[in-house]
CSV table of C-alpha atoms in Angstrom, one decimal:
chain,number,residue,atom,x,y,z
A,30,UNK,CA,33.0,-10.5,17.4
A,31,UNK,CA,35.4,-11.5,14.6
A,32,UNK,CA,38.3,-8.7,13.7
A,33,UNK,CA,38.1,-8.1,10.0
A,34,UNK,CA,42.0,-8.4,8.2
A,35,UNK,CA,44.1,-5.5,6.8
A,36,UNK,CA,43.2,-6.7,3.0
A,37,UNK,CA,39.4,-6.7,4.6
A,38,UNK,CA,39.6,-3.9,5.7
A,39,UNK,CA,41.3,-2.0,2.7
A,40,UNK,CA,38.9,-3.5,0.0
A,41,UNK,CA,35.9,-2.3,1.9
A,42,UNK,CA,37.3,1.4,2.1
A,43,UNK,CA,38.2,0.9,-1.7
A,44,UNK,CA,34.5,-0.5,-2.5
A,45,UNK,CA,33.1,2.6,0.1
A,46,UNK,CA,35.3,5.3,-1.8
A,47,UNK,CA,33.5,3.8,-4.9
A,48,UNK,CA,30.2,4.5,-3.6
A,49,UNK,CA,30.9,8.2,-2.4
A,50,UNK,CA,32.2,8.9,-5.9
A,51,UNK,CA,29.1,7.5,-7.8
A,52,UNK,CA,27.1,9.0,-5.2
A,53,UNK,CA,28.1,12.6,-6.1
A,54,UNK,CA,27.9,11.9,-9.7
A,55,UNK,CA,24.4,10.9,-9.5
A,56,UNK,CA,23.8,14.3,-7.5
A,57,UNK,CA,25.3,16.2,-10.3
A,58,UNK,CA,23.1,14.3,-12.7
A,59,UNK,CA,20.0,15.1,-10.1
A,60,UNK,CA,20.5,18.9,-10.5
A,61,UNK,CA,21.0,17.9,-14.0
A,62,UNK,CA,17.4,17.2,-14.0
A,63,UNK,CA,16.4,19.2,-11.9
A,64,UNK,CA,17.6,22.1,-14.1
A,65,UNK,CA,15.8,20.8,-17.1
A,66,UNK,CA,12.6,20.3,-15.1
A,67,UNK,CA,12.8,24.3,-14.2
A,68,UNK,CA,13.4,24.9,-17.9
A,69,UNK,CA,10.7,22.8,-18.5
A,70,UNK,CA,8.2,24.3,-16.1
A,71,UNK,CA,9.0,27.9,-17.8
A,72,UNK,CA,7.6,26.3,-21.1
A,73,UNK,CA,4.5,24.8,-19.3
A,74,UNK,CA,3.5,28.5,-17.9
A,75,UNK,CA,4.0,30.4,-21.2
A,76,UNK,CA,1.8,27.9,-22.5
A,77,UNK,CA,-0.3,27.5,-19.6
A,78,UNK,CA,-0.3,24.1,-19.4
A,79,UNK,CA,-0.4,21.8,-15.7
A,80,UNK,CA,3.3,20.5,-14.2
A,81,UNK,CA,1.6,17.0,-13.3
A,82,UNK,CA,1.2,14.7,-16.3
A,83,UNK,CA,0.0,11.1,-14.9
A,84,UNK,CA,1.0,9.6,-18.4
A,85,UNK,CA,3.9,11.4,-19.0
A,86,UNK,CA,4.9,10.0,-15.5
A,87,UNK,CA,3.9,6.4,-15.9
A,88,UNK,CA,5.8,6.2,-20.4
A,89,UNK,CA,8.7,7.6,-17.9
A,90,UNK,CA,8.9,4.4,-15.3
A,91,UNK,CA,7.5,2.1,-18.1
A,92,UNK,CA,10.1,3.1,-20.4
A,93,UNK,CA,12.8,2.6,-17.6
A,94,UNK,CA,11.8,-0.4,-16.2
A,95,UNK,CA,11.8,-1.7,-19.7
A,96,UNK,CA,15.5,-0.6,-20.0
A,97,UNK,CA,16.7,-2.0,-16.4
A,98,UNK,CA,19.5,-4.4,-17.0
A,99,UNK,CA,19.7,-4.7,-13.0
A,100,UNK,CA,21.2,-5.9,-10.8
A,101,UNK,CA,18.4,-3.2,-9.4
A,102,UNK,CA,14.9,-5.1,-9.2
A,103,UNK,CA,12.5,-3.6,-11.9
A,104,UNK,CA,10.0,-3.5,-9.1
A,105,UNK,CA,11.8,-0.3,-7.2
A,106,UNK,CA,12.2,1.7,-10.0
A,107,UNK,CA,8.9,3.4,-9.6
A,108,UNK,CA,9.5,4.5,-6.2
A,109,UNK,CA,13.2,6.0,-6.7
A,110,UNK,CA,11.9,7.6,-9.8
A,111,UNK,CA,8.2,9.1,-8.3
A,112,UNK,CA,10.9,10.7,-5.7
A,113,UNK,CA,13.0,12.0,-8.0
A,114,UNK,CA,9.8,13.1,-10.1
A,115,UNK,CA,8.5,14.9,-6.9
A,116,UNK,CA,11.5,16.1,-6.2
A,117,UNK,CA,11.7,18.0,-9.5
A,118,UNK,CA,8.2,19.0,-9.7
A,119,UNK,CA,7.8,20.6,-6.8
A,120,UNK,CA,10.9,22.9,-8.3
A,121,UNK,CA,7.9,23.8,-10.7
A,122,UNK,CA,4.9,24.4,-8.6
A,123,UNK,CA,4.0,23.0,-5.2
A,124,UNK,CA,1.9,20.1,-5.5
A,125,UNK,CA,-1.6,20.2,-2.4
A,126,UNK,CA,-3.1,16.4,-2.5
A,127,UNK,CA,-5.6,16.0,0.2
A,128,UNK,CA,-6.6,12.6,1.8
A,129,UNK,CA,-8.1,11.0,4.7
A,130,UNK,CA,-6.2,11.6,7.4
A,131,UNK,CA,-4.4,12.7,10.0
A,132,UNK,CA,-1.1,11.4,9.5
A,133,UNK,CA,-0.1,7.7,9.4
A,134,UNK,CA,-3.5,6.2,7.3
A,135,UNK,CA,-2.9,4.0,4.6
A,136,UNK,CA,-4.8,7.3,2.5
A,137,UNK,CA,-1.3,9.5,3.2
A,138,UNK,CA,0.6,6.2,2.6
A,139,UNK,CA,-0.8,6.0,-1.0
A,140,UNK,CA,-0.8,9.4,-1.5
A,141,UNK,CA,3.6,9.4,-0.9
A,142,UNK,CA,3.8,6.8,-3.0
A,143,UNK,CA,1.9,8.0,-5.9
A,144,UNK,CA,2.9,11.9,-5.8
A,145,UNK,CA,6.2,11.3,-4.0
A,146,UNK,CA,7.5,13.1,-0.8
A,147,UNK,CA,7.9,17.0,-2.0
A,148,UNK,CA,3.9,17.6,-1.8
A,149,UNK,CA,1.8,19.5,0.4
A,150,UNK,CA,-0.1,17.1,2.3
A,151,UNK,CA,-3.9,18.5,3.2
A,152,UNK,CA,-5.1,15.4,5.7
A,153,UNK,CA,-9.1,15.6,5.7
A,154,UNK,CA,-11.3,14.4,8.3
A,155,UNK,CA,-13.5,12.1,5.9
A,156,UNK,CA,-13.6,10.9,2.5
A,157,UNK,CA,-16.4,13.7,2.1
A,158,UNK,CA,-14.0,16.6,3.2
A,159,UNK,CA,-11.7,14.7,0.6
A,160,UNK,CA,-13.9,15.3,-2.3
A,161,UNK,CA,-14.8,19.0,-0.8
A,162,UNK,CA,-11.2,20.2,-0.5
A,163,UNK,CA,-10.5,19.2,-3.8
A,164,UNK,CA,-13.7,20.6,-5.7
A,165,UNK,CA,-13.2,24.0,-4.1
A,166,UNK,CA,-9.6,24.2,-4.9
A,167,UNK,CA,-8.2,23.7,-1.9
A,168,UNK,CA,-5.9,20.8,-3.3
A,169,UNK,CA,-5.2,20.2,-6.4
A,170,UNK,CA,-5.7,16.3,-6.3
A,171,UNK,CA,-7.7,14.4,-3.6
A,172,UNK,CA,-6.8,10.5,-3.3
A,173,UNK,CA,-9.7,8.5,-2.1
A,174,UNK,CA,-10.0,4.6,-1.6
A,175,UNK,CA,-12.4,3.0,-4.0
A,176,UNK,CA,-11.8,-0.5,-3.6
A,177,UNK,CA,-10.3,-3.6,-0.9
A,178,UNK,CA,-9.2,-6.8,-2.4
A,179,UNK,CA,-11.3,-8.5,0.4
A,180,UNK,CA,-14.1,-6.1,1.1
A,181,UNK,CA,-15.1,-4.7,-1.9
A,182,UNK,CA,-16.0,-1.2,-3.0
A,183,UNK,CA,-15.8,1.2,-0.6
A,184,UNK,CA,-19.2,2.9,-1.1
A,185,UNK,CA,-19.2,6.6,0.2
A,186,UNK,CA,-16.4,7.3,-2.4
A,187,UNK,CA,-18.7,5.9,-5.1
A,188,UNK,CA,-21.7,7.6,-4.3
A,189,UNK,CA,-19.6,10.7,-4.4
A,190,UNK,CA,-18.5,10.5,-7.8
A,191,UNK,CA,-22.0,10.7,-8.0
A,192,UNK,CA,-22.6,14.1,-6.9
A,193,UNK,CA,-19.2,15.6,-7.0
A,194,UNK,CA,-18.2,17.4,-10.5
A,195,UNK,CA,-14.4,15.3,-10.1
A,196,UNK,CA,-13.0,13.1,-12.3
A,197,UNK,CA,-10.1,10.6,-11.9
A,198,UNK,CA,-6.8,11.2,-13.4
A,199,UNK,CA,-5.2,8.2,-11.5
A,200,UNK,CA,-4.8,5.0,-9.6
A,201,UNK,CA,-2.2,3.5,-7.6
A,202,UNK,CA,-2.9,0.3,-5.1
A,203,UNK,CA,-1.1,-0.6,-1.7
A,204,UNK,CA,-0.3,-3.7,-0.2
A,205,UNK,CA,-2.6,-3.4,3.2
A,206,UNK,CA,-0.8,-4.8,6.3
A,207,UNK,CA,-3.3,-4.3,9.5
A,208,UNK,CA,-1.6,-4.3,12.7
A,209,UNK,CA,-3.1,-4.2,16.6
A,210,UNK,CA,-1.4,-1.1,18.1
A,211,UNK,CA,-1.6,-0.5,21.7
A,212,UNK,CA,-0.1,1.9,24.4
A,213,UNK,CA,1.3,-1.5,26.6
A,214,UNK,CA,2.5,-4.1,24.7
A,215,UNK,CA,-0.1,-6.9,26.0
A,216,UNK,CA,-3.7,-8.1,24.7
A,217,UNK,CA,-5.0,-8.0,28.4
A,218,UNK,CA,-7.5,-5.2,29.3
A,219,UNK,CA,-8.3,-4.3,26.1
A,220,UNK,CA,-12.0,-3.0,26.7
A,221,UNK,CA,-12.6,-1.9,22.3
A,222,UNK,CA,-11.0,-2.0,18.7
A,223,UNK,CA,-11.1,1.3,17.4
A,224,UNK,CA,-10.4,1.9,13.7
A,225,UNK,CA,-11.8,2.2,10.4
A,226,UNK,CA,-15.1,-0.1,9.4
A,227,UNK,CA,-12.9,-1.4,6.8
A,228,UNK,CA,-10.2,-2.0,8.4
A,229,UNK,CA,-12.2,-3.9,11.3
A,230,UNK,CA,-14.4,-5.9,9.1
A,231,UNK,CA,-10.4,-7.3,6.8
A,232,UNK,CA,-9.6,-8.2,10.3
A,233,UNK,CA,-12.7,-10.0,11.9
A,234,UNK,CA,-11.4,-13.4,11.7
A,235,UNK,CA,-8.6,-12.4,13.5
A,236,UNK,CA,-10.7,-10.2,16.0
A,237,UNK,CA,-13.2,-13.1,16.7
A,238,UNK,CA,-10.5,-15.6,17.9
A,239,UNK,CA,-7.9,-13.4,19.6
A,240,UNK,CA,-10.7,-11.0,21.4
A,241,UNK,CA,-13.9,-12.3,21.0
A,242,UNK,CA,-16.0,-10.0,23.5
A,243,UNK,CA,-13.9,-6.7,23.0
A,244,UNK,CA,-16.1,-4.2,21.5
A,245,UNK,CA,-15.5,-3.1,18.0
A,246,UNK,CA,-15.8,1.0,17.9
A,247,UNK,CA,-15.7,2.5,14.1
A,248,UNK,CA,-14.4,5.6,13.7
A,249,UNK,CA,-13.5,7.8,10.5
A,250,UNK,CA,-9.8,6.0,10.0
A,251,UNK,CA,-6.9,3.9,11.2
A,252,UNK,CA,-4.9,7.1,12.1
A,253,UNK,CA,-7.6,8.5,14.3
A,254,UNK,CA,-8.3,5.0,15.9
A,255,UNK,CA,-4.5,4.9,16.9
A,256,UNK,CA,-4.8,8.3,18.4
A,257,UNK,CA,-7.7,7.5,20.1
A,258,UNK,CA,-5.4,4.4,21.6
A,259,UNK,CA,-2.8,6.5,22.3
A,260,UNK,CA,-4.7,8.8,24.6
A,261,UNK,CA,-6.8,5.5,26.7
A,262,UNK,CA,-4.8,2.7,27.5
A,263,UNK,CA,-8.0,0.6,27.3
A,264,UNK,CA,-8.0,0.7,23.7
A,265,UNK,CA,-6.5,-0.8,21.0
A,266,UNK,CA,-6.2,0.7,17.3
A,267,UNK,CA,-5.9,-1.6,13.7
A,268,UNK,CA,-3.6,0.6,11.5
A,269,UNK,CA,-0.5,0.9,9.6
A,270,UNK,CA,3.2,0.6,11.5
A,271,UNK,CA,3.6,4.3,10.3
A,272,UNK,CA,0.6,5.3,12.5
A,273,UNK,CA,2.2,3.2,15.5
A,274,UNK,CA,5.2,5.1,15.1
A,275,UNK,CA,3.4,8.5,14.7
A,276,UNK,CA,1.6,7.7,18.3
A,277,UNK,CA,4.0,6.1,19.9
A,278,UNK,CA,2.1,2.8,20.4
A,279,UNK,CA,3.6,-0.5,20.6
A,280,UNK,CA,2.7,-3.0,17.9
A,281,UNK,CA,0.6,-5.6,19.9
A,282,UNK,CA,-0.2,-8.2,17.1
A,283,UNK,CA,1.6,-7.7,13.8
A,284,UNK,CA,-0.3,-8.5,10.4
A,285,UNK,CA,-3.9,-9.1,11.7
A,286,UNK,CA,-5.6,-8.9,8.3
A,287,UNK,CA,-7.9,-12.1,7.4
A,288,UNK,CA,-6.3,-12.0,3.9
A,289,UNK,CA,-2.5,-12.2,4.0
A,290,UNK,CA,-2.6,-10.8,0.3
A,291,UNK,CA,-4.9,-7.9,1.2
A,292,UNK,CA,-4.8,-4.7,-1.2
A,293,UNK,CA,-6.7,-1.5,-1.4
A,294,UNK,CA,-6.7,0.9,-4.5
A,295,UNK,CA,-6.9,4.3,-4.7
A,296,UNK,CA,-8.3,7.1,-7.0
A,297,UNK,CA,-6.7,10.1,-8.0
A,298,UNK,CA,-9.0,13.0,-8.2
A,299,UNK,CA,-9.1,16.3,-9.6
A,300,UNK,CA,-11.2,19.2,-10.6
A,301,UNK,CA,-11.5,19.2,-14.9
A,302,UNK,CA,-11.6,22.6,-14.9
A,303,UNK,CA,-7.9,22.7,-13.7
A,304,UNK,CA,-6.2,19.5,-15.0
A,305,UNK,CA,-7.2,18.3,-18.6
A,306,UNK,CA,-7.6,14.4,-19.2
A,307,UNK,CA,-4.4,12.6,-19.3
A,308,UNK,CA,-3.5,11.5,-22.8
A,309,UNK,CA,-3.0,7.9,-24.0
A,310,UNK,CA,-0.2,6.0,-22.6
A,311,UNK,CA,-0.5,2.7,-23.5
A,312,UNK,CA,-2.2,1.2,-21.0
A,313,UNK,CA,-5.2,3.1,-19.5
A,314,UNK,CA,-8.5,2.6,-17.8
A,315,UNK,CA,-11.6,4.4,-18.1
A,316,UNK,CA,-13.8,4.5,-15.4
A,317,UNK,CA,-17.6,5.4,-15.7
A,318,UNK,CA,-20.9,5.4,-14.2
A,319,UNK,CA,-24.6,4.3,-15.7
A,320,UNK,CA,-27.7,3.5,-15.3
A,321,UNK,CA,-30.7,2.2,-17.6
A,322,UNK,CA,-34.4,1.8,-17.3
A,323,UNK,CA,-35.9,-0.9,-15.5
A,324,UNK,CA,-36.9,-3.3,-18.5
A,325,UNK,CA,-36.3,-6.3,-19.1
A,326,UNK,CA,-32.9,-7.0,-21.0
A,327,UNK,CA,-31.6,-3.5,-20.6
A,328,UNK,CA,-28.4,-4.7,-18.8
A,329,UNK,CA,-27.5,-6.7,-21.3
A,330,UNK,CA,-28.5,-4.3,-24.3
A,331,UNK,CA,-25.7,-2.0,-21.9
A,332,UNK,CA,-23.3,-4.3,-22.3
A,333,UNK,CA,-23.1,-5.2,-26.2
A,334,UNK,CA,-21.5,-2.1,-27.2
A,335,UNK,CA,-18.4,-3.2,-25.3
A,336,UNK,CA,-18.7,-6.6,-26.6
A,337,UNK,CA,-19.0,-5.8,-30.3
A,338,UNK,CA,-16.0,-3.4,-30.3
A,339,UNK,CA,-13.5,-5.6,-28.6
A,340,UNK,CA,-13.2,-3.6,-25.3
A,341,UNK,CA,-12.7,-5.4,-22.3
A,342,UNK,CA,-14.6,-4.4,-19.1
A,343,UNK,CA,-12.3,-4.8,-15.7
A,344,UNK,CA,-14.9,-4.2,-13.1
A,345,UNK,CA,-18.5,-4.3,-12.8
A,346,UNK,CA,-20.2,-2.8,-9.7
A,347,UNK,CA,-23.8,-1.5,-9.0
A,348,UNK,CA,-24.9,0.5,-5.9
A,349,UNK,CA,-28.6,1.3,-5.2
A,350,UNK,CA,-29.9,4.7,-7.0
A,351,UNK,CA,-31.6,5.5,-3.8
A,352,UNK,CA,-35.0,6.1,-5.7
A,353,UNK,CA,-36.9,3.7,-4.1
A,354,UNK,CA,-37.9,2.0,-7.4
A,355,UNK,CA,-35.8,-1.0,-7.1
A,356,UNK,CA,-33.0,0.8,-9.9
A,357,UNK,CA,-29.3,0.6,-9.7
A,358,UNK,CA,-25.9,2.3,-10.9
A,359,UNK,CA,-23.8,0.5,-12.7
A,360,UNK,CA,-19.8,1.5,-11.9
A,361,UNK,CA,-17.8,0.2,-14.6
A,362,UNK,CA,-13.7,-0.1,-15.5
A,363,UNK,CA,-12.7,-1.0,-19.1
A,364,UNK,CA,-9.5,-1.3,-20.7
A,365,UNK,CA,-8.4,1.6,-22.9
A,366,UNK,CA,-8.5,4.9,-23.9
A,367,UNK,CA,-11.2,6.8,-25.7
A,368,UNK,CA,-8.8,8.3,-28.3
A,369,UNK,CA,-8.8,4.8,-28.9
A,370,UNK,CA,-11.0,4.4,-32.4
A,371,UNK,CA,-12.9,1.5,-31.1
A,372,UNK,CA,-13.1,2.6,-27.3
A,373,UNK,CA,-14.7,5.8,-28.5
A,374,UNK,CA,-17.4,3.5,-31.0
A,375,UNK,CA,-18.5,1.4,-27.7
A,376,UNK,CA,-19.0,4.6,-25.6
A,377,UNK,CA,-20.7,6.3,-27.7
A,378,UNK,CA,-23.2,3.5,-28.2
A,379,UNK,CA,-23.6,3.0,-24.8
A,380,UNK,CA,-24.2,6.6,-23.9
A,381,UNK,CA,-27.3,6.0,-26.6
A,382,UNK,CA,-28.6,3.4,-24.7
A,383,UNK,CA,-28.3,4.7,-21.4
A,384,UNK,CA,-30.5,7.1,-18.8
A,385,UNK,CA,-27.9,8.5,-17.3
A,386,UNK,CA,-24.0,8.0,-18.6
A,387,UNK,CA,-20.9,10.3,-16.7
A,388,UNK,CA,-17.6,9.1,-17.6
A,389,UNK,CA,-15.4,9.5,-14.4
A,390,UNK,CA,-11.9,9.3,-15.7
A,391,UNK,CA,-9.6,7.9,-18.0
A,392,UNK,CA,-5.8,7.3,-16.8
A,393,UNK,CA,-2.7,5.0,-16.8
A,394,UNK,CA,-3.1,1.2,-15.1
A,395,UNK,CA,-1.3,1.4,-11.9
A,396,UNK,CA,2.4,1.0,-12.9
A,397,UNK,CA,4.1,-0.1,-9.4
């Protein structure tokens, strides 16, 4: 190993004695902000208003990111500033978000990296318990997936919106890297794939040619499926490097997913009882569910209300009303906000035209 020189030497401890300095400057800034936050919270309970605003949050890293003259990449301002967020809420009011657990799913992963780090994590045993946790109270914000960038809608948390009286006050998406986790570090022996039906069906290509007659065994997450593998050395789990950590399980096969750019996005639910609507911020979604009688045209007579006011519809689902009549709910995003003068027009003639009409949320686009 090459010795570093005296001058080496001395401008590193100069450039490291830079660093301390504007290290405890920005902690004295921190509790700067962190004192404000407290003064802030005493204002929200005298007027009895919530400590988490989603679009107060996302104008915050907008307007930052907007104002980054680098050489920090725009891209991890949202993550140092959720943290210092958390960090400063929780000085207000411990935030309880629940989601599927136990600890290591891609569910807690999204949840950090939405709320931040200083929350009280409720893991839930399904995306059921999810919803149940948070309509009793329990939590004060569940975060369910809703949708994969290769498998589509995730279905049970649709049909809950259904039934549950939640709405969404959120979204944030993650990048999803599958990974083979196993207590020996070797793909012989492996007797079943236990993990998520999600997660096995991103990964079948991968599954088919690298273990074709392994059994696949679903079970309620990634997390669990790596616990499973941690207690039966004949399994093998499909999860999140976090969970391999968590279980101490070697990572087998790194990045197994069947689409390299694979992405799943998550809701952030709440009851509306105890958290109002987020305001505008600029760039919002609203989410809702329909359905119309079985005629024909009455899709399309759905749909010109959005197209005569200008509003632009994101995403376009239906799942089967379960009525054994053939009929259908339609899920649908669009852009914008119904303070919005001509958002509010197109709702308002859709709800006319509609059997059934619940609006599920309006919030901020995912800003990360």
């Amino acid at each position: 190993m090459a010795e570093t020189s005296p001058a080496t030497d001395s401008a590193l401890l100069a450039l490291r004695n830079q660093i301390d300095e504007v290290d405890r400057e920005l902690l004295s800034l921190l509790n700067r902000r962190a004192s404000l936050a407290q003064e802030v919270g005493e204002v929200k309970k005298r007027e009895g208003s919530v400590a988490f605003r989603p679009e107060r949050e996302a104008q915050v890293i907008d307007g930052l990111k907007a104002a980054n003259l680098g050489p920090l990449k725009s891209d991890s301002v949202a993550p140092i500033w959720r943290e210092i967020m958390s960090a400063c809420r929780a000085l207000e009011t411990p935030t309880r978000v629940a989601y599927l657990g136990p600890a290591g799913t891609f569910s807690e992963l999204a949840a950090l990296g939405f709320f931040g780090s200083s929350i009280v994590k409720v893991p839930c045993a399904s995306i059921d318990e999810v919803f149940r946790t948070t309509s009793a109270g329990a939590a004060d914000f569940g975060v369910v997936p809703v949708e994969n960038s290769t498998e589509g809608v995730v279905a049970r948390s649709l049909d809950l919106f259904l039934t549950e009286p939640l709405f969404i006050i959120g979204e944030t998406s993650l990048f999803v890297r599958q990974n083979l986790l196993r207590r020996d570090n070797s793909l012989h022996d492996i007797q079943a794939v236990v993990a998520h039906p999600q997660a096995l069906a991103q990964c079948h290509g991968w599954l088919s040619n690298h273990l074709p007659n392994v059994e696949r065994r679903p079970v309620a997450s990634n997390a669990e499926g790596a616990r499973l593998a941690s207690l039966d050395p004949t399994l093998a789990g499909i999860a999140s490097e976090r969970a391999g950590s968590e279980f101490g399980l070697h990572v087998v096969a790194p990045a197994i997913q069947d689409d390299p750019h694979n992405r799943t996005r998550f809701a952030i639910i709440t009851h509306p009882e105890r958290h109002p609507c987020p305001q505008a911020s600029g760039h919002d979604c609203t989410s809702l569910v329909v359905s119309v009688v079985n005629r024909p045209g009455a899709v399309h007579d759905m749909l010109v209300p959005l197209k005569q006011h200008g509003v632009s519809m994101t995403r376009f689902e239906s799942r089967p009303a379960r009525s054994g009549q053939w009929e259908y709910y339609f899920y649908i995003d669009v852009q914008g906000h119904p303070d919005q003068p001509e958002v509010a027009a197109a709702l308002k003639e859709l709800r006319d035209v509609c059997a059934f009409f619940k609006l599920l949320g309006t919030y901020p686009i995912d800003v990360h």
